[in-house]
Short mmCIF file of C-alpha atoms in Angstrom, two decimals:
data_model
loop_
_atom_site.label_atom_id
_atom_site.label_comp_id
_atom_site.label_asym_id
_atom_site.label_seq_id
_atom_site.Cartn_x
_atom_site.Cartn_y
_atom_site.Cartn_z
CA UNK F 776 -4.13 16.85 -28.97
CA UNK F 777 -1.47 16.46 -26.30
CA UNK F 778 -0.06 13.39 -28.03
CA UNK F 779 0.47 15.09 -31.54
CA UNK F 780 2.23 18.12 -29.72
CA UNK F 781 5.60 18.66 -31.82
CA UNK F 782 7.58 20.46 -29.11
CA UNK F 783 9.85 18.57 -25.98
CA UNK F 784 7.66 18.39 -22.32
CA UNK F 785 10.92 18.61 -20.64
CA UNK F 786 14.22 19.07 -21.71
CA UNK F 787 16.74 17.46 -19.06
CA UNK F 788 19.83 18.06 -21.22
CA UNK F 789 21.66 20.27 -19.21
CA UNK F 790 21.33 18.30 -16.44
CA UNK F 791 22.00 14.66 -17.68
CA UNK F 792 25.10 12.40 -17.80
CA UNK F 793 24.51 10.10 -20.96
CA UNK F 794 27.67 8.24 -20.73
CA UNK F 795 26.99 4.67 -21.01
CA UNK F 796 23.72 3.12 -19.75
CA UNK F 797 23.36 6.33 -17.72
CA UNK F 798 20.34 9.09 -19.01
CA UNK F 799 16.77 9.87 -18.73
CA UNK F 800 16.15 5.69 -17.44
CA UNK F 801 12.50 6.31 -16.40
CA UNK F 802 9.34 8.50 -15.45
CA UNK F 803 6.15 7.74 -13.93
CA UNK F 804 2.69 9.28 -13.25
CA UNK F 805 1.34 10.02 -9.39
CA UNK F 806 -1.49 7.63 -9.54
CA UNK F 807 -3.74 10.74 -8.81
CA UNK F 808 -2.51 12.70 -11.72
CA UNK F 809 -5.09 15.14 -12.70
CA UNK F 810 -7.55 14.14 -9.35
CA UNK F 811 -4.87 15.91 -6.45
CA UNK F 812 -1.92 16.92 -8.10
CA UNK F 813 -0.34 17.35 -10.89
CA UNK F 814 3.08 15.33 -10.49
CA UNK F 815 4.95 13.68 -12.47
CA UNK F 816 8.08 11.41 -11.20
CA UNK F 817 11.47 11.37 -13.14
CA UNK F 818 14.71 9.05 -12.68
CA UNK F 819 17.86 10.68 -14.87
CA UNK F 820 21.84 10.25 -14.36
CA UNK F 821 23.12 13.83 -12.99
CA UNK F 822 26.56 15.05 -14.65
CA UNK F 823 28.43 12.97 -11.64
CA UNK F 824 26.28 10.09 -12.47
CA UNK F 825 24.96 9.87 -9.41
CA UNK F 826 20.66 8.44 -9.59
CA UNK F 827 18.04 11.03 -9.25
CA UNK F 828 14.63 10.80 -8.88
CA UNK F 829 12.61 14.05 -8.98
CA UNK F 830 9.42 15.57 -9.19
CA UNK F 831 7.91 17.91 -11.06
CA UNK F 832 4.41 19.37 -11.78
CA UNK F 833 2.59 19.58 -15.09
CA UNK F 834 -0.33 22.04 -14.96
CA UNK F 835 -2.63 21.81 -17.15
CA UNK F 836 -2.30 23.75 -20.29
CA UNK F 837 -4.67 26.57 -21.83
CA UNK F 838 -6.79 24.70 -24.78
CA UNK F 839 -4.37 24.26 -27.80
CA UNK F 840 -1.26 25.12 -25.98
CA UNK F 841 1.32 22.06 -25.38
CA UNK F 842 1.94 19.77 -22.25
CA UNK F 843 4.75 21.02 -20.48
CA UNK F 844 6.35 20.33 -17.42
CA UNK F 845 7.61 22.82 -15.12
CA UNK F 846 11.11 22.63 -14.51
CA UNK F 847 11.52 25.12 -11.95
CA UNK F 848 9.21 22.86 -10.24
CA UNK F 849 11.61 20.07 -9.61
CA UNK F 850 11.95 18.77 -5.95
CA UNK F 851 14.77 16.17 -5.06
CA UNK F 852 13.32 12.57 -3.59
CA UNK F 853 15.99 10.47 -3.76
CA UNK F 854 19.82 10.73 -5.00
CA UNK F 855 22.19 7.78 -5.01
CA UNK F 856 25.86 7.60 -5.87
CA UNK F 857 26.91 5.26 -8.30
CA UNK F 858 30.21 3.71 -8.47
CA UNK F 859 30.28 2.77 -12.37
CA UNK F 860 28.87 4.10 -14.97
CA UNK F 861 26.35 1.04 -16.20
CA UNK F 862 24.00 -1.28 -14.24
CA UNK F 863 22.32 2.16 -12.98
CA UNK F 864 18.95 0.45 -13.30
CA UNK F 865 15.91 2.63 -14.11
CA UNK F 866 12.62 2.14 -13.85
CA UNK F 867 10.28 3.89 -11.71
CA UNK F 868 6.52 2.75 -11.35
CA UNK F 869 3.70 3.82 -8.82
CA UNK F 870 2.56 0.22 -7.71
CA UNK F 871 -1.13 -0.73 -7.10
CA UNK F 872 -0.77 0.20 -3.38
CA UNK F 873 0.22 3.84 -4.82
CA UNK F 874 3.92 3.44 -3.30
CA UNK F 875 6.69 4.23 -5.53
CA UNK F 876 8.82 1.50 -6.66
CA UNK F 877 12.43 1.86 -7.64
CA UNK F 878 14.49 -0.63 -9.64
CA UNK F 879 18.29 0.03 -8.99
CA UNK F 880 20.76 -2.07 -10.93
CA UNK F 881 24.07 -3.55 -9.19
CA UNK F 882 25.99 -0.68 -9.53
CA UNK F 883 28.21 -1.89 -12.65
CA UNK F 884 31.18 -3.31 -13.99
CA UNK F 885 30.85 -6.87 -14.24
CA UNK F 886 30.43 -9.92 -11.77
CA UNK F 887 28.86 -7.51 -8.94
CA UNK F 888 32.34 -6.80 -7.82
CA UNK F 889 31.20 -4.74 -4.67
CA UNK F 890 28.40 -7.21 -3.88
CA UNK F 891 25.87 -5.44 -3.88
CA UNK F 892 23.10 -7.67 -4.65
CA UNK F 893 23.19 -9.50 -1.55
CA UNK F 894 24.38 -6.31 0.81
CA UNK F 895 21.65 -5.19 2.57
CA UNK F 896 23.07 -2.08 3.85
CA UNK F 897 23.04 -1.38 0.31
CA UNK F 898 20.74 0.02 -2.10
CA UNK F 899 22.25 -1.14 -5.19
CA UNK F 900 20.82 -4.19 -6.88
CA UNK F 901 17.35 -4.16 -5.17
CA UNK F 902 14.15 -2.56 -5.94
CA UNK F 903 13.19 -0.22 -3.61
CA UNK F 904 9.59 0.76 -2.02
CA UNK F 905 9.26 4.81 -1.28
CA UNK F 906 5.74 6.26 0.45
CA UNK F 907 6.20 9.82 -2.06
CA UNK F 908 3.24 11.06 -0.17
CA UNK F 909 4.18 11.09 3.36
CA UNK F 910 7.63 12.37 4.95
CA UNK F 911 10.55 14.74 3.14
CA UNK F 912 11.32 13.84 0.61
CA UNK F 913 10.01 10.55 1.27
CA UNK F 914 8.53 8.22 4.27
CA UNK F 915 9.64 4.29 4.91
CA UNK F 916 6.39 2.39 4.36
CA UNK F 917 5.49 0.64 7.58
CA UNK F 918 5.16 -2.82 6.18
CA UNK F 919 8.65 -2.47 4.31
CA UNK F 920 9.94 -6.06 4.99
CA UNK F 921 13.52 -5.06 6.13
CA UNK F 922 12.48 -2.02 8.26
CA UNK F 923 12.69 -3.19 11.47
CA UNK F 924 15.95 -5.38 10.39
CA UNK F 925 19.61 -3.70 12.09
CA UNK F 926 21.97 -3.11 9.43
CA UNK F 927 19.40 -3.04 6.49
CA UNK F 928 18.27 -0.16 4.35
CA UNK F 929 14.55 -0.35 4.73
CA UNK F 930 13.95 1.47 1.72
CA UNK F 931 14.67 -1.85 -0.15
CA UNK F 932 11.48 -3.89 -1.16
CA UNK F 933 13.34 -6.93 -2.79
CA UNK F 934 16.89 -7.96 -3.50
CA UNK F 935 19.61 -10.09 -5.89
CA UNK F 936 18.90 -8.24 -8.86
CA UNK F 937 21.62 -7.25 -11.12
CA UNK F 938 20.02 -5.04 -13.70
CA UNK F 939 16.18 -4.94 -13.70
CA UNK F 940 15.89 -2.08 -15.52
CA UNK F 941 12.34 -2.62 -16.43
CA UNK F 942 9.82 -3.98 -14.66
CA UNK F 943 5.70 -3.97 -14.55
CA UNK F 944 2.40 -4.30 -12.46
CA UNK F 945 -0.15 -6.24 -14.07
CA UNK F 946 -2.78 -3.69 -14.02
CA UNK F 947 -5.67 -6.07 -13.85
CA UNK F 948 -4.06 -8.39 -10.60
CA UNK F 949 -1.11 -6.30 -9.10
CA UNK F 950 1.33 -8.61 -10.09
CA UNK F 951 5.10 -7.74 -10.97
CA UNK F 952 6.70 -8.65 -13.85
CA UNK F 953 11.11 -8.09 -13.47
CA UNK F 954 13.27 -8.33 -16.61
CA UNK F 955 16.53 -8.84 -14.75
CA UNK F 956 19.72 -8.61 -17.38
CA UNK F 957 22.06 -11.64 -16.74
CA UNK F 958 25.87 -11.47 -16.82
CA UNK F 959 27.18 -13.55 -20.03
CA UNK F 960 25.24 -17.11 -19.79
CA UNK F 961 21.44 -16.46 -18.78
CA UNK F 962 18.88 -13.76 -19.07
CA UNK F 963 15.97 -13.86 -16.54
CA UNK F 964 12.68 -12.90 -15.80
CA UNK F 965 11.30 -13.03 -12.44
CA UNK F 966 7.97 -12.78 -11.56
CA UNK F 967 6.07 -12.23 -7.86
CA UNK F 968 1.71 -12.80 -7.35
CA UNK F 969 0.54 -9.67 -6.90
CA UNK F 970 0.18 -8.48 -2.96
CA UNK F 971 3.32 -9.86 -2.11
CA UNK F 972 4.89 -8.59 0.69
CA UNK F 973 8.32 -8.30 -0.31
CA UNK F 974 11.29 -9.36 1.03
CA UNK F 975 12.27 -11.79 -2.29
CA UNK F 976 15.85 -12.42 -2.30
CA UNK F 977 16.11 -13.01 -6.53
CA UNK F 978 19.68 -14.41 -5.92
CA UNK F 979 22.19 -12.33 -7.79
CA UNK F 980 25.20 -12.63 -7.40
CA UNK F 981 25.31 -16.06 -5.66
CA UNK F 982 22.83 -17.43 -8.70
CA UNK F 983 22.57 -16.13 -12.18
CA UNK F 984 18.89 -17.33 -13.38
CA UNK F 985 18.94 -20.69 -11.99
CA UNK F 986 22.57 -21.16 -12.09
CA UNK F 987 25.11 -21.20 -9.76
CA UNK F 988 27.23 -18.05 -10.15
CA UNK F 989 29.42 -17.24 -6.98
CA UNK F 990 27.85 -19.37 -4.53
CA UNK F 991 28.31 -18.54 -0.61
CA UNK F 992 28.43 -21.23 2.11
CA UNK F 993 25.28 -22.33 3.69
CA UNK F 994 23.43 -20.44 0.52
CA UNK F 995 19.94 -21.97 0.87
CA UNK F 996 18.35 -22.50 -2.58
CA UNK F 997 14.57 -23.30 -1.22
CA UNK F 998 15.15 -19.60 -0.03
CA UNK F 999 16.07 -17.63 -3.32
CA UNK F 1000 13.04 -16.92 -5.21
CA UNK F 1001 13.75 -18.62 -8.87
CA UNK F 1002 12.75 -16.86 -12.24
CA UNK F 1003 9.99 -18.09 -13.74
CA UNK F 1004 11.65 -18.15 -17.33
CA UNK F 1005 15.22 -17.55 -18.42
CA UNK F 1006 16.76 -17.67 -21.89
CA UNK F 1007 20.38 -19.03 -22.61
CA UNK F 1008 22.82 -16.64 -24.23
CA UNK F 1009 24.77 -18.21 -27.64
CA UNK F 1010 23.19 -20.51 -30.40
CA UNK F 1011 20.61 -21.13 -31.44
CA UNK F 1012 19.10 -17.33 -31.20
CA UNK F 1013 21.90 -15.37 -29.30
CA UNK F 1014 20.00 -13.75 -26.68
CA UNK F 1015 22.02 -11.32 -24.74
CA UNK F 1016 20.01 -8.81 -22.88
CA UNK F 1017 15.78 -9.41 -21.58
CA UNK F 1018 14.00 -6.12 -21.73
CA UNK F 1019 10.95 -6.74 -19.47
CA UNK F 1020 7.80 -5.62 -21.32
CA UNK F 1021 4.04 -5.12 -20.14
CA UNK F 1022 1.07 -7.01 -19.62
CA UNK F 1023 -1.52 -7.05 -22.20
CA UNK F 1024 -5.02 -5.48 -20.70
CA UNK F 1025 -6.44 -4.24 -23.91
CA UNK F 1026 -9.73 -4.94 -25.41
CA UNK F 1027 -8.39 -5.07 -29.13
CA UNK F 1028 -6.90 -8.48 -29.25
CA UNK F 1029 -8.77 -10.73 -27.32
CA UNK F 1030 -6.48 -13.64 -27.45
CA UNK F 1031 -3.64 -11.63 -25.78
CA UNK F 1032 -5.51 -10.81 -22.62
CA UNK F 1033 -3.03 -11.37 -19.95
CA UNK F 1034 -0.38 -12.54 -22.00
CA UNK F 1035 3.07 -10.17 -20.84
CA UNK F 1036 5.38 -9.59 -23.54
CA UNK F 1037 9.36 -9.12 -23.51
CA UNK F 1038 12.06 -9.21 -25.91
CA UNK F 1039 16.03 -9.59 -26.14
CA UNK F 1040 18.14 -6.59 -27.29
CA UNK F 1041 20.45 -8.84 -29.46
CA UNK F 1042 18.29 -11.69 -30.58
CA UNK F 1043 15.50 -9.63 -31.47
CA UNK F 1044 13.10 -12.25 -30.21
CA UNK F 1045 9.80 -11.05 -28.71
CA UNK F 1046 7.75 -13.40 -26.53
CA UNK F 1047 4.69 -13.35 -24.40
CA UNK F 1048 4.13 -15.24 -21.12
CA UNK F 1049 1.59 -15.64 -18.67
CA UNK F 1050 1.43 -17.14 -15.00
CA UNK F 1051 -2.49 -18.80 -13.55
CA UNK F 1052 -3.65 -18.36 -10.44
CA UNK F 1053 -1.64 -21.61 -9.61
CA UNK F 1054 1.84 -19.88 -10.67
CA UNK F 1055 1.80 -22.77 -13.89
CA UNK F 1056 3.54 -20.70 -16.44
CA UNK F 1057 2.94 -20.87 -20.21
CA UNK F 1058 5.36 -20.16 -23.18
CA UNK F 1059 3.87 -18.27 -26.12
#
């Protein structure tokens, strides 16, 4: 049983800066695993720090031997510098539209000092959209909503983040859940139906939830796409830091069909949430 194997699939060690938030931040399944290929999609911190996201294969193992990824497999996609040594984001998810999606924190420190979040001739606090199946390393999807756009990256999908570190497709409707870390007042989670077609500007750092944080002049509110639930740092439960969750698609519980869950690093609060087809959000 390859989930009862006692032995490590891949061991990154020698390769991985763990200093701070960096690490092994995320890993995700082509979404024709076991059909056309065999590859599976990491995101670690190198020694510099710097973000890599690699592939590797995973053949198939001989009946009762262990699951193991090839490391002399590994072929570089994507490698970003980063300036600090937290805010390096880190999740990676194949979205229904089998494109790659990248969530890249601010770059660090505190209070987005090298705006970032609104730079669009940077990749740091955005989430990113890579074709992995086309190009070398990687191809710029032809609907990417910046592409055509002088002085923008058009790897970048959506922007303002500061930290979404995890984020989620509902597997049932495509749509993306974003659990975007605040700076010291308000927590966020963001939310987009699915099929969007990108191009959400979240707001960071001009907004932080639906705050004002460093406001610009002539910042247009009606075009910053607002969370669709935030939580208040301090009393009464001391939230501090959202960890975005998953949606609920199971057949064991019924009642939670739909429902997506998240929870606070310092509170320990978990909630569930869920959005109708008329964007009405509930509280659970």
């Amino acid at each position: 049983d390859a989930g009862m194997q006692e032995r490590d699939g891949l061991d990154l060690r020698e390769k991985i800066s763990d200093v701070s938030e960096r690490g092994l931040l995320g890993m995700a399944f082509h979404p024709r695993f076991g059909k056309d290929n065999r590859y599976v999609f990491i995101h670690y911190s190198d020694k510099r720090g710097a973000t890599i996201i690699a592939r590797f294969s995973m053949p198939a193992p001989e009946p009762g031997k262990p699951w193991l990824v090839d490391p002399a497999s590994e072929k570089l996609i994507f490698k970003l510098d980063q300036p600090y040594s937290n805010h390096n984001g880190g999740m990676i998810e194949f979205g229904p539209d089998d494109m790659l999606y990248i969530g890249l924190g601010d770059g660090g420190a505190a209070d987005d000092p090298l705006g970032s979040g609104q730079d669009l001739n940077s990749l740091l606090g955005k989430i990113l959209r890579l074709d992995v199946d086309h190009g070398d390393p990687y191809a710029i999807p032809a609907d990417n909503p910046l592409r055509t756009v002088e002085g923008a990256k058009p790897e970048i999908w959506a922007w303002g983040i500061r930290n979404a570190w995890r984020f989620c497709f509902d597997p049932e409707n495509g749509d993306l859940w974003i659990g975007d870390i605040g700076q010291n007042k308000w927590e966020e989670i963001d939310w987009l139906p699915g099929g969007h077609p990108g191009g959400a500007n979240f707001g960071w750092d001009m907004v932080e939830g639906n705050h004002d944080f460093e406001p610009r002049d002539g910042m247009e509110r009606s075009r910053l796409v607002g969370p669709v639930y935030e939580l208040p740092h301090g009393k009464p439960l001391n939230h501090c830091s959202v960890t975005g969750g998953f949606v609920y698609r199971g057949k064991a519980i019924p009642e939670l069909q739909g429902a997506y869950f998240w929870a606070d690093y310092c509170s320990n609060v978990v909630g569930t949430l869920r959005v109708d087809g008329a964007g009405k959000l509930t509280e659970t």
